[in-house]
Coordinates of C-alpha atoms and ligand atoms in Angstrom, one line a residue:
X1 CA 171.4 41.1 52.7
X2 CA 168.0 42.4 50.8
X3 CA 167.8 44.0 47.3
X4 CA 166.4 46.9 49.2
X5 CA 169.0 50.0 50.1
X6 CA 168.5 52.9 51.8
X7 CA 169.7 56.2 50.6
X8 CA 171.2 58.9 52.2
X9 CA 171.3 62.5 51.3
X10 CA 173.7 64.9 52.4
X11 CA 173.9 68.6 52.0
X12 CA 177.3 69.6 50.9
X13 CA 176.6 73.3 50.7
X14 CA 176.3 75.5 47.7
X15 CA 174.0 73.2 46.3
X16 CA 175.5 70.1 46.3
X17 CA 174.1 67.2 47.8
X18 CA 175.7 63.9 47.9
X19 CA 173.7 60.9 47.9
X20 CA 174.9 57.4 49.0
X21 CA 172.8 54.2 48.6
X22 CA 173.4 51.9 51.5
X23 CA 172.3 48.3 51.5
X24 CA 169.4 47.1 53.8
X25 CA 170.3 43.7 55.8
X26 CA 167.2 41.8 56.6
X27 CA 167.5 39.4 59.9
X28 CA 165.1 36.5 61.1
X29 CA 163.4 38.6 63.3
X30 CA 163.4 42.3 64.7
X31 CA 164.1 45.4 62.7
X32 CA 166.2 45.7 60.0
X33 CA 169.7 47.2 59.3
X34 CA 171.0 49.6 57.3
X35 CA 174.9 48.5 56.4
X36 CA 176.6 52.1 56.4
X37 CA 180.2 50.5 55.8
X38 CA 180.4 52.5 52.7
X39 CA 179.9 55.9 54.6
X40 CA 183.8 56.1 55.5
X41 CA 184.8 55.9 51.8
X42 CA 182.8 59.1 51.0
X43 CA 184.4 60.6 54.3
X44 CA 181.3 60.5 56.9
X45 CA 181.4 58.3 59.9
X46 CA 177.8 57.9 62.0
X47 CA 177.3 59.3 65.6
X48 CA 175.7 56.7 67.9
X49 CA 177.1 57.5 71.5
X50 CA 175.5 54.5 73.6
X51 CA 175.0 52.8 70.5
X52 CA 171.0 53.0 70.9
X53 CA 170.7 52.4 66.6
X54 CA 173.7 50.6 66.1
X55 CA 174.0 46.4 65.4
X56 CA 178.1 45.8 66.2
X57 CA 177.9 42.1 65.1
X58 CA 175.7 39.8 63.3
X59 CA 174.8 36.8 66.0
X60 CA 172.0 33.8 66.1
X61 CA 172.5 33.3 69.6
X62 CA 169.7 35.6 71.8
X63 CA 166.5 37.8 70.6
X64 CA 164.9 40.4 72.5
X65 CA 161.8 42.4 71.6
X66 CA 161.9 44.9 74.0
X67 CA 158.8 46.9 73.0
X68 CA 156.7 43.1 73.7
X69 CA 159.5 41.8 76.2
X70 CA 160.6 38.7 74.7
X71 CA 163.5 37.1 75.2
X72 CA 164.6 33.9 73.6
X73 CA 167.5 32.0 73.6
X74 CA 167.9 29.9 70.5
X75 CA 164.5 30.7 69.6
X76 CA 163.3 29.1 72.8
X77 CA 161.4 31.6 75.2
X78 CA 163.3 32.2 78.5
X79 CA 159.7 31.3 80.1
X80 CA 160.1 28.2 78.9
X81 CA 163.8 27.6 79.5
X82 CA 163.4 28.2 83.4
X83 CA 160.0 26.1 84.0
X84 CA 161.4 23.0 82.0
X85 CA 165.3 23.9 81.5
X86 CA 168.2 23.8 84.1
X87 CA 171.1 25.8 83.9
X88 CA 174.0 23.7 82.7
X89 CA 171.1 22.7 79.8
X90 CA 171.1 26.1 78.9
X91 CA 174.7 26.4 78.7
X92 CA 174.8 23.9 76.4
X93 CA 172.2 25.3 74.6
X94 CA 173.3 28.7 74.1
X95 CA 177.4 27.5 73.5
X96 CA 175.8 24.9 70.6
X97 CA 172.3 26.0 69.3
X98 CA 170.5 22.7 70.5
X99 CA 169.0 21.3 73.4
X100 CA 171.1 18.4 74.0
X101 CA 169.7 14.6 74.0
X102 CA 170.0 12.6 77.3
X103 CA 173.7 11.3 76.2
X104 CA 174.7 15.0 75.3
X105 CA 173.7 16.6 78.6
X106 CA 175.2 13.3 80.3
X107 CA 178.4 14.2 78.8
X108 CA 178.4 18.1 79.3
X109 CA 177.9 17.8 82.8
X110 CA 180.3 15.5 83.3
X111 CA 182.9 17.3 81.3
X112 CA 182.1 20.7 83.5
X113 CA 182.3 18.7 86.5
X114 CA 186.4 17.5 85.9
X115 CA 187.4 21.0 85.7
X116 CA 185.5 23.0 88.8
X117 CA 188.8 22.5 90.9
X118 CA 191.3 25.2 90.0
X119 CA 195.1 25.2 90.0
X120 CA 196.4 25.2 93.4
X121 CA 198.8 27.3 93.3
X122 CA 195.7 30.0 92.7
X123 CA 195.2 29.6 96.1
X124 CA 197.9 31.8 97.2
X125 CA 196.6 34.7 94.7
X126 CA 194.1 35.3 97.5
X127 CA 196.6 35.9 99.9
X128 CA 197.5 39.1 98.1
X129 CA 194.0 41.0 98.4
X130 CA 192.7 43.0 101.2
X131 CA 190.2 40.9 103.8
X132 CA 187.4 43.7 102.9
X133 CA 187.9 43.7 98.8
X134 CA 185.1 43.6 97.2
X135 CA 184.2 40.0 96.2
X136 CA 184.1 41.3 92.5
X137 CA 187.4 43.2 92.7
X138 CA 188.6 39.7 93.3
X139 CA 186.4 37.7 90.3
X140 CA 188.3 40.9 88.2
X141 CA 192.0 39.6 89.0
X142 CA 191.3 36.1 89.6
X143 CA 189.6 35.4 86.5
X144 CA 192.0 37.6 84.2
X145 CA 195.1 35.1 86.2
X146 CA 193.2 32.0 84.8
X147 CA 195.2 32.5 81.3
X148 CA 198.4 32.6 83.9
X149 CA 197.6 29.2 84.6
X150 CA 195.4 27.3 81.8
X151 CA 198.5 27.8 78.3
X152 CA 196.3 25.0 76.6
X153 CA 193.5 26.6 76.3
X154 CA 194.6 30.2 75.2
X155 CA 195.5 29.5 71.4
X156 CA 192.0 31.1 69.4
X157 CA 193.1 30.0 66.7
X158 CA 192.4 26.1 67.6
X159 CA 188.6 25.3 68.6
X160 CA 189.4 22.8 71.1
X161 CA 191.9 25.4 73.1
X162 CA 188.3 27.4 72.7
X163 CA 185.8 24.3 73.3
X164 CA 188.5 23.5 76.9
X165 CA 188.5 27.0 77.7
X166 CA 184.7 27.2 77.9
X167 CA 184.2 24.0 79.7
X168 CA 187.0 25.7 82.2
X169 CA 185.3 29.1 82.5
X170 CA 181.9 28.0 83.4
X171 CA 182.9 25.4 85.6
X172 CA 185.4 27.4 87.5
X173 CA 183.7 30.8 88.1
X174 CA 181.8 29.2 90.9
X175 CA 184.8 28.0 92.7
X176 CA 186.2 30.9 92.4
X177 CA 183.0 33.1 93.3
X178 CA 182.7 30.9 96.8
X179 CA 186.7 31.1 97.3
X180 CA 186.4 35.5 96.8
X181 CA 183.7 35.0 99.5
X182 CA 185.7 32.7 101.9
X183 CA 188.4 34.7 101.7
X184 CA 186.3 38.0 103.0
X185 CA 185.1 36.0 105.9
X186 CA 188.4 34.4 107.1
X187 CA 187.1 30.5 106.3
X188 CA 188.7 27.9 104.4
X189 CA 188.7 27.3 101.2
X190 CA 186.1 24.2 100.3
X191 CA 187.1 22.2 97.6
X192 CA 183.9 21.5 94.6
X193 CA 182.1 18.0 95.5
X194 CA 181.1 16.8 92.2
X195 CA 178.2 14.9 93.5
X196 CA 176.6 17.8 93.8
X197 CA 174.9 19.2 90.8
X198 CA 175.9 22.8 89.4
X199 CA 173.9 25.3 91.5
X200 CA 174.4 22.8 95.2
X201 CA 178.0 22.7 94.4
X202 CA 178.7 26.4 94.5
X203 CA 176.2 26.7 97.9
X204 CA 178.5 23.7 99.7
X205 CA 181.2 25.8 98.2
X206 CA 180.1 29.3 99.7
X207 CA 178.3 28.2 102.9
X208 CA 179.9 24.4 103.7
X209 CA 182.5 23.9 106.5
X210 CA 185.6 21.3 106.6
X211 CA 184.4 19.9 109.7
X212 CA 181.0 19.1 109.2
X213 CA 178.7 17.8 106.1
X214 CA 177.5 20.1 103.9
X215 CA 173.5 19.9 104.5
X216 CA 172.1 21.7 100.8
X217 CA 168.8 22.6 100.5
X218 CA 167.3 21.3 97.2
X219 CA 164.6 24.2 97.6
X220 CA 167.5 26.8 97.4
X221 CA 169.6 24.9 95.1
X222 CA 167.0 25.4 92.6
X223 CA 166.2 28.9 93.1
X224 CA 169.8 29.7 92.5
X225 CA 170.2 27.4 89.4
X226 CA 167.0 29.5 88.1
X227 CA 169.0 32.6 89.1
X228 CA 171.9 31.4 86.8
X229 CA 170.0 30.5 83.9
X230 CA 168.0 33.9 83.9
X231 CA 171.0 35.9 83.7
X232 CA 173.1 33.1 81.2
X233 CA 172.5 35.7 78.6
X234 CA 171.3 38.7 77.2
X235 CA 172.7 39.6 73.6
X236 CA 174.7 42.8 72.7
X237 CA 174.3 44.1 76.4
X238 CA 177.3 46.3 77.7
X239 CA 179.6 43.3 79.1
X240 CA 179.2 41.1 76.2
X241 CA 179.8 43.7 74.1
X242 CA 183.0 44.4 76.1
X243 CA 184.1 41.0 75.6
X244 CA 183.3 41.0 72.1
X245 CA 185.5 43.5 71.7
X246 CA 188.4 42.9 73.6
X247 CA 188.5 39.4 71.7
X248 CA 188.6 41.1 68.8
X249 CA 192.3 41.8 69.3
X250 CA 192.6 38.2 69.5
X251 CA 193.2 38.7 73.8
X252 CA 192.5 34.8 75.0
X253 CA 189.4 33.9 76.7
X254 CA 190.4 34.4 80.3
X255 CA 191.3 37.6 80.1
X256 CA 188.4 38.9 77.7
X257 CA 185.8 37.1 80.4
X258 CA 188.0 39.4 83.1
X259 CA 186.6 42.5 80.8
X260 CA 183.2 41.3 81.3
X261 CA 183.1 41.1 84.8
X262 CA 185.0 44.5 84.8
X263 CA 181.8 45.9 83.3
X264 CA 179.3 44.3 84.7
X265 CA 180.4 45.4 87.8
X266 CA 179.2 49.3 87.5
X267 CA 175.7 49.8 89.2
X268 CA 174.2 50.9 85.5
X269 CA 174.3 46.9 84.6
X270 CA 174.5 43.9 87.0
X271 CA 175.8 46.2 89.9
X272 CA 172.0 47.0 90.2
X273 CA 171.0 44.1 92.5
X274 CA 173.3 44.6 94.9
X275 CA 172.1 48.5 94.1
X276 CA 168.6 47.3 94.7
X277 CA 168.9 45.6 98.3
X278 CA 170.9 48.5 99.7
X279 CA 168.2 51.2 98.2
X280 CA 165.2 49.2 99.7
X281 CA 166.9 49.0 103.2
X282 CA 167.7 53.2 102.6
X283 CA 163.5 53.6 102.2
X284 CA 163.5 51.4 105.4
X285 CA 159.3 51.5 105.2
X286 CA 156.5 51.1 103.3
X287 CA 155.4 55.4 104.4
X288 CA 158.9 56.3 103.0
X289 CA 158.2 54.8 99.5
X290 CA 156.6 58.4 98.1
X291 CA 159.5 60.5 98.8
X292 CA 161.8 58.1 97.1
X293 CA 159.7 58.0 94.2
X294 CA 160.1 62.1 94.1
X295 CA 163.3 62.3 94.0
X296 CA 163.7 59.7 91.2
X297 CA 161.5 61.8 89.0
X298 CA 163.5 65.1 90.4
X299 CA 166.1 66.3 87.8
X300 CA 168.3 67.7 89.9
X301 CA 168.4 65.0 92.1
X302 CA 170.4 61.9 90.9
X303 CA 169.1 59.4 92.7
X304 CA 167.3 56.7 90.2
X305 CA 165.1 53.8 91.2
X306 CA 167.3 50.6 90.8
X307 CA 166.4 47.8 89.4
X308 CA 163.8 49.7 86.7
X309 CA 164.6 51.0 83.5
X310 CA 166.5 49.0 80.7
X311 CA 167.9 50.4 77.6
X312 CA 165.8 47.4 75.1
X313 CA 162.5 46.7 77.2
X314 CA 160.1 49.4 77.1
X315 CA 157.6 47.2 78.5
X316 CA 158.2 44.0 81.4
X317 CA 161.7 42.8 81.2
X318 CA 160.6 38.9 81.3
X319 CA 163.2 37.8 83.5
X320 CA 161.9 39.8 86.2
X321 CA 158.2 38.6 85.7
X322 CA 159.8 34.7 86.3
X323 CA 162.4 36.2 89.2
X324 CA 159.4 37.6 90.8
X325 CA 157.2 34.6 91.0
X326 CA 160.5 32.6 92.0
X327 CA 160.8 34.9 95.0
X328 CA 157.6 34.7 96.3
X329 CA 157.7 30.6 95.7
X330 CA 161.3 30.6 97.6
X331 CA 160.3 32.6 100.0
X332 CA 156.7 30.6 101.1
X333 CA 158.8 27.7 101.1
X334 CA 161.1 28.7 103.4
X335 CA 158.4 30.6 105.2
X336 CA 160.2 33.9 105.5
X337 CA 158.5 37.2 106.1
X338 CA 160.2 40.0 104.3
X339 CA 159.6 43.4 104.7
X340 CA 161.9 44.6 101.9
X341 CA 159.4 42.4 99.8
X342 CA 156.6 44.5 100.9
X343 CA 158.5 47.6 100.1
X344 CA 159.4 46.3 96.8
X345 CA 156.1 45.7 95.6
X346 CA 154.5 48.9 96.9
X347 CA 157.7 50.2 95.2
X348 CA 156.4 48.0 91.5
X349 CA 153.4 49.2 92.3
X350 CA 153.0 52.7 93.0
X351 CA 155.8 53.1 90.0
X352 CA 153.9 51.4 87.4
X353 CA 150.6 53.7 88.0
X354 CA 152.8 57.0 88.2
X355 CA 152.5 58.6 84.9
X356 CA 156.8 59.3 84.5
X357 CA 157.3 56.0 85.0
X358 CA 154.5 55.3 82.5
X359 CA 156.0 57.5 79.8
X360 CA 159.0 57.1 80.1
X361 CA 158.3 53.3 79.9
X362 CA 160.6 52.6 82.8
X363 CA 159.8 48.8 84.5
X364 CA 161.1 46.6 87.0
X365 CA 164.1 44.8 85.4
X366 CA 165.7 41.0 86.4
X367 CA 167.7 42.9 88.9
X368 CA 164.8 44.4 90.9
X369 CA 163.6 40.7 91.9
X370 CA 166.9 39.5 92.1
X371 CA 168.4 41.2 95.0
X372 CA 165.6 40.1 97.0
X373 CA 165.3 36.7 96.0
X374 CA 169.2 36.4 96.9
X375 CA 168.7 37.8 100.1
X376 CA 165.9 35.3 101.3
X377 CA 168.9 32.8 100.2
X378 CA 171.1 34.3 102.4
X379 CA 173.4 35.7 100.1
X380 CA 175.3 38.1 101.5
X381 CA 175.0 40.9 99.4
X382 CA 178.7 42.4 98.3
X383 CA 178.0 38.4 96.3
X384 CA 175.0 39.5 93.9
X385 CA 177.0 40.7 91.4
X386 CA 179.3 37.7 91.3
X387 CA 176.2 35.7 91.3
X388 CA 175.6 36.9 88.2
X389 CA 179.0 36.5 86.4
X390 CA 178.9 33.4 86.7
X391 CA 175.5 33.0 85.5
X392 CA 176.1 35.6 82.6
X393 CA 180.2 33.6 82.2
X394 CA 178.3 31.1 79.4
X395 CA 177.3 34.2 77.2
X396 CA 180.4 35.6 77.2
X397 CA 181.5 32.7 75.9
X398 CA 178.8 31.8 73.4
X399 CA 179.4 35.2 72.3
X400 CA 183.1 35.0 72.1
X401 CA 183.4 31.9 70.4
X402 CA 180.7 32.9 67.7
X403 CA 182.9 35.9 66.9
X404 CA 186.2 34.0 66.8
X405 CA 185.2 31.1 64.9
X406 CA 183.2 33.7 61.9
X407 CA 184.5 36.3 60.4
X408 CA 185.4 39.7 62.1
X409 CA 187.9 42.8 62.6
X410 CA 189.3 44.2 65.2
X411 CA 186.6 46.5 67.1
X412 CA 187.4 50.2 66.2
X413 CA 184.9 53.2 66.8
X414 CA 185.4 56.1 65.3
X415 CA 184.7 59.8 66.9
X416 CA 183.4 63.4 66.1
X417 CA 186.4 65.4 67.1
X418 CA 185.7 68.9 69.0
X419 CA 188.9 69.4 70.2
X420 CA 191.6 71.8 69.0
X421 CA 192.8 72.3 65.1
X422 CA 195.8 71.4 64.7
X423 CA 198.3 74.6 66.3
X424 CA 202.1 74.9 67.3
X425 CA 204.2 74.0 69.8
X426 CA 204.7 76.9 73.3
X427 CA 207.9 76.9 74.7
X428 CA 207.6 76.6 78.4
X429 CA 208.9 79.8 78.6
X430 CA 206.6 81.8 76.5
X431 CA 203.2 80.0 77.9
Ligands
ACO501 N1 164.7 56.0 87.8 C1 164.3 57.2 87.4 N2 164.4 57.7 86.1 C2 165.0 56.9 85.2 C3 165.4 55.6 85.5 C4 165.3 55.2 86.9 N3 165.7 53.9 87.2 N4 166.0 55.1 84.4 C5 165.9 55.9 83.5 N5 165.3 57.1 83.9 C6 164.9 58.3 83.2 C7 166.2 59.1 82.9 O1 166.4 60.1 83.9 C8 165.9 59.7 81.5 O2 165.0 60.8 81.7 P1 165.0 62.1 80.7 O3 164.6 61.5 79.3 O4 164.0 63.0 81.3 O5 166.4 62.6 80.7 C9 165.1 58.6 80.8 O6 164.5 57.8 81.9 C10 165.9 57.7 79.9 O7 167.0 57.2 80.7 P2 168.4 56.9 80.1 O8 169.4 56.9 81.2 O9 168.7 57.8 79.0 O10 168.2 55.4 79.6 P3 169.3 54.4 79.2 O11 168.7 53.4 78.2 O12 170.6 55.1 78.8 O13 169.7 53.7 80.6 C11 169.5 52.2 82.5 C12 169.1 52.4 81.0 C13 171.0 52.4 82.7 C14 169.2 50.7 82.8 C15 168.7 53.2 83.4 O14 167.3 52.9 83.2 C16 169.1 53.1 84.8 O15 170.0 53.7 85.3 N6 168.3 52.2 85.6 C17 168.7 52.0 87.0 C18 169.9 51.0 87.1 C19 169.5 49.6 86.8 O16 168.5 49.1 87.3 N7 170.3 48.9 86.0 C20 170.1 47.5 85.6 C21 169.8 47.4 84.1 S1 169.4 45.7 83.7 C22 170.8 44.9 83.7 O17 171.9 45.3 83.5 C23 170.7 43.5 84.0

């Protein structure tokens, strides 16, 4: 808090105006907040649909500056995080505030490594889907059963139910990720193989066979542990804000993860790489591009260019400068020619020079690069999204926990009512 306020005039009619001083909160960086807690006591609530100016929570977990597109986690810029930084560092990073010492990481990923196998009986929970669900329709149901399953870690109350319950999440989404895909393709099941570091253990997971050695490839392996730690988090964003607030009603950790991935899902947040890949193979060539790009800027047409826009950047969305230089790195290495990647960047480019794109200050975001990127892997694409739950599973958690273990209240918006006065009952017979 400041010993600044702001005041707030309102015009009561006939004259009167009310005037209510609200305190201005100050944080370590970016803008600073008005507290307009004591608006409901003089009998006005705010209007914020989308909540473009509202701050829900207080966090030190992850800044963004969209106008300058930074993004730090910690403090540390998410540059720096995926040139020097793994993923399971990051985890630990975000989930504790610190960059672990040699003896801390040893331990964290060991710990993560005991629990990547999951209850067997889960196993049969498979059984009950459809061949041709959609692997996140699966993440959805699978996840939320976890707290069937896992009794001693559900109790919020007790930080080590919440410390186990994190180590669980994070270590299980994969396996369950790679079993959702399995599943869809009529394979077995692979068990994790903890010799395998975070990233190679889900591909042995997803692409191995019982009956022959799983043969990794340390080039892809590190492209996808890039790919989790770009998306591990990204502060008040709509999932995270979901799981914020269905913890909030105390719900256990499983099923308040299961919100997350629920809205995730929709093409509007991490549904867009999947959204990306299937709109660059709909422009099929490079000549197509300028029609696409007229019907984006068309009103009447609904059609938007995935993968750019982003509520918070109005200028480069960070991740998607590193995702890009990732995916032209991966795919030299592997020495792939792609022509959605030629599409794509005529795409970046003909949209950054085009003046609605310019003032509306719409950019490529993380999801633009990602799709591709994944697909030079050879993810199959109904898996993008899931390959970003599980990246995004350890802010969820950081999140979460942060919430549980300060103070809050339950999560409780309030609305501007348009709807009928209150009138009396028709019988049937009369309407
Ligand atoms: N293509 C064309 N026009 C767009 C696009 C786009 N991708 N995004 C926004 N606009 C236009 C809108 O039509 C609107 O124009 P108007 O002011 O003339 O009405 C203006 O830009 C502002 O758009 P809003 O939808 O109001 O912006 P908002 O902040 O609510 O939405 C969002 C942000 C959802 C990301 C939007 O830009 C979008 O739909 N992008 C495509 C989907 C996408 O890539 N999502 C991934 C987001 S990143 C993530 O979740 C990891």
């Amino acid at each position: 808090m400041t010993d600044k306020t702001a005041t707030l005039s309102i015009d009561r009619g006939e004259g009167k105006i009310d005037a209510i001083d609200l305190p201005v909160m100050e944080g370590s960086l970016g803008p600073n907040v008005v507290n307009v807690g004591a608006l409901t006591a003089n009998g006005y609530f705010t209007y914020d649909p989308g909540f473009t100016s509202t701050a829900a929570c207080e966090s030190k977990i992850t800044f963004i500056d969209g106008e300058k597109g930074i993004l730090l986690h910690r403090g540390y810029p998410i540059e720096q995080l995926a040139e020097h930084s793994d993923y399971l560092e990051t985890c630990y990073l975000l989930l504790y505030g610190e960059l672990p010492n040699p003896a801390e990481k040893h331990e964290f990923v060991s710990i993560v490594g005991k629990h990547t196998m999951v209850h067997e009986q889960i196993r049969t929970f498979f059984n009950g889907f459809r061949r041709d669900a959609h692997p996140m329709a699966i993440m959805c149901g699978v996840v939320g059963a976890l707290s069937a399953f896992y009794h001693d870690s559900t109790d919020i109350s007790d930080s080590h139910h919440r410390t186990v319950a994190a180590y669980r999440l994070i270590a299980k989404m994969p396996t369950i990720a790679a079993m959702s895909y399995k599943f869809s393709i009529g394979q077995p099941f692979m068990y994790p193989d903890n010799s395998l570091n975070y990233a190679a253990n889900f591909l042995h997971m997803m692409f191995g066979v019982p009956c022959e050695a799983s043969n990794i490839s340390p080039t892809i392996a590190k492209a996808m542990d890039r790919i989790f730690l770009l998306h591990a988090d990204h502060e008040q964003n709509a999932s995270t804000s979901t799981v914020r607030l269905a913890g909030s009603s105390q719900a256990n950790p499983f099923a308040c993860i299961a919100a997350g991935i629920a809205a995730l899902w929709g093409p509007s947040h991490g549904g867009a790489n999947e959204a990306v890949v299937k709109m660059l193979e709909e422009i099929e060539s490079v000549d197509n591009i300028d029609k696409f790009i007229a019907r984006a800027k068309d009103k009447d047409d609904p059609f938007r260019l995935m993968g750019f826009g982003h509520r918070v950047y109005k200028n480069f969305d960070p991740r998607a400068k590193v995702m890009k230089q990732a995916a032209d790195e991966v795919l030299e290495e592997l020495g792939i020619q792609d022509e959605m990647l030629e599409i794509a960047k005529r795409l970046e480019e003909i949209a950054l020079k085009d003046p609605y794109f310019i003032e509306k200050k719409l950019y490529p975001n993380v999801d633009f690069y990602s799709g591709i990127i994944l697909k030079a892997l050879g993810i199959p694409t109904s898996m993008f999204t899931v390959i970003f739950a599980i990246g995004r599973t350890v802010g969820w958690i950081a999140h979460w926990n942060e919430m549980i273990s300060g103070s809050y209240r339950i999560g409780r918006p309030r609305q501007l009512y348009t709807g009928y006065a209150q009138r009396d009952f028709v019988p049937l017979d009369n309407r």
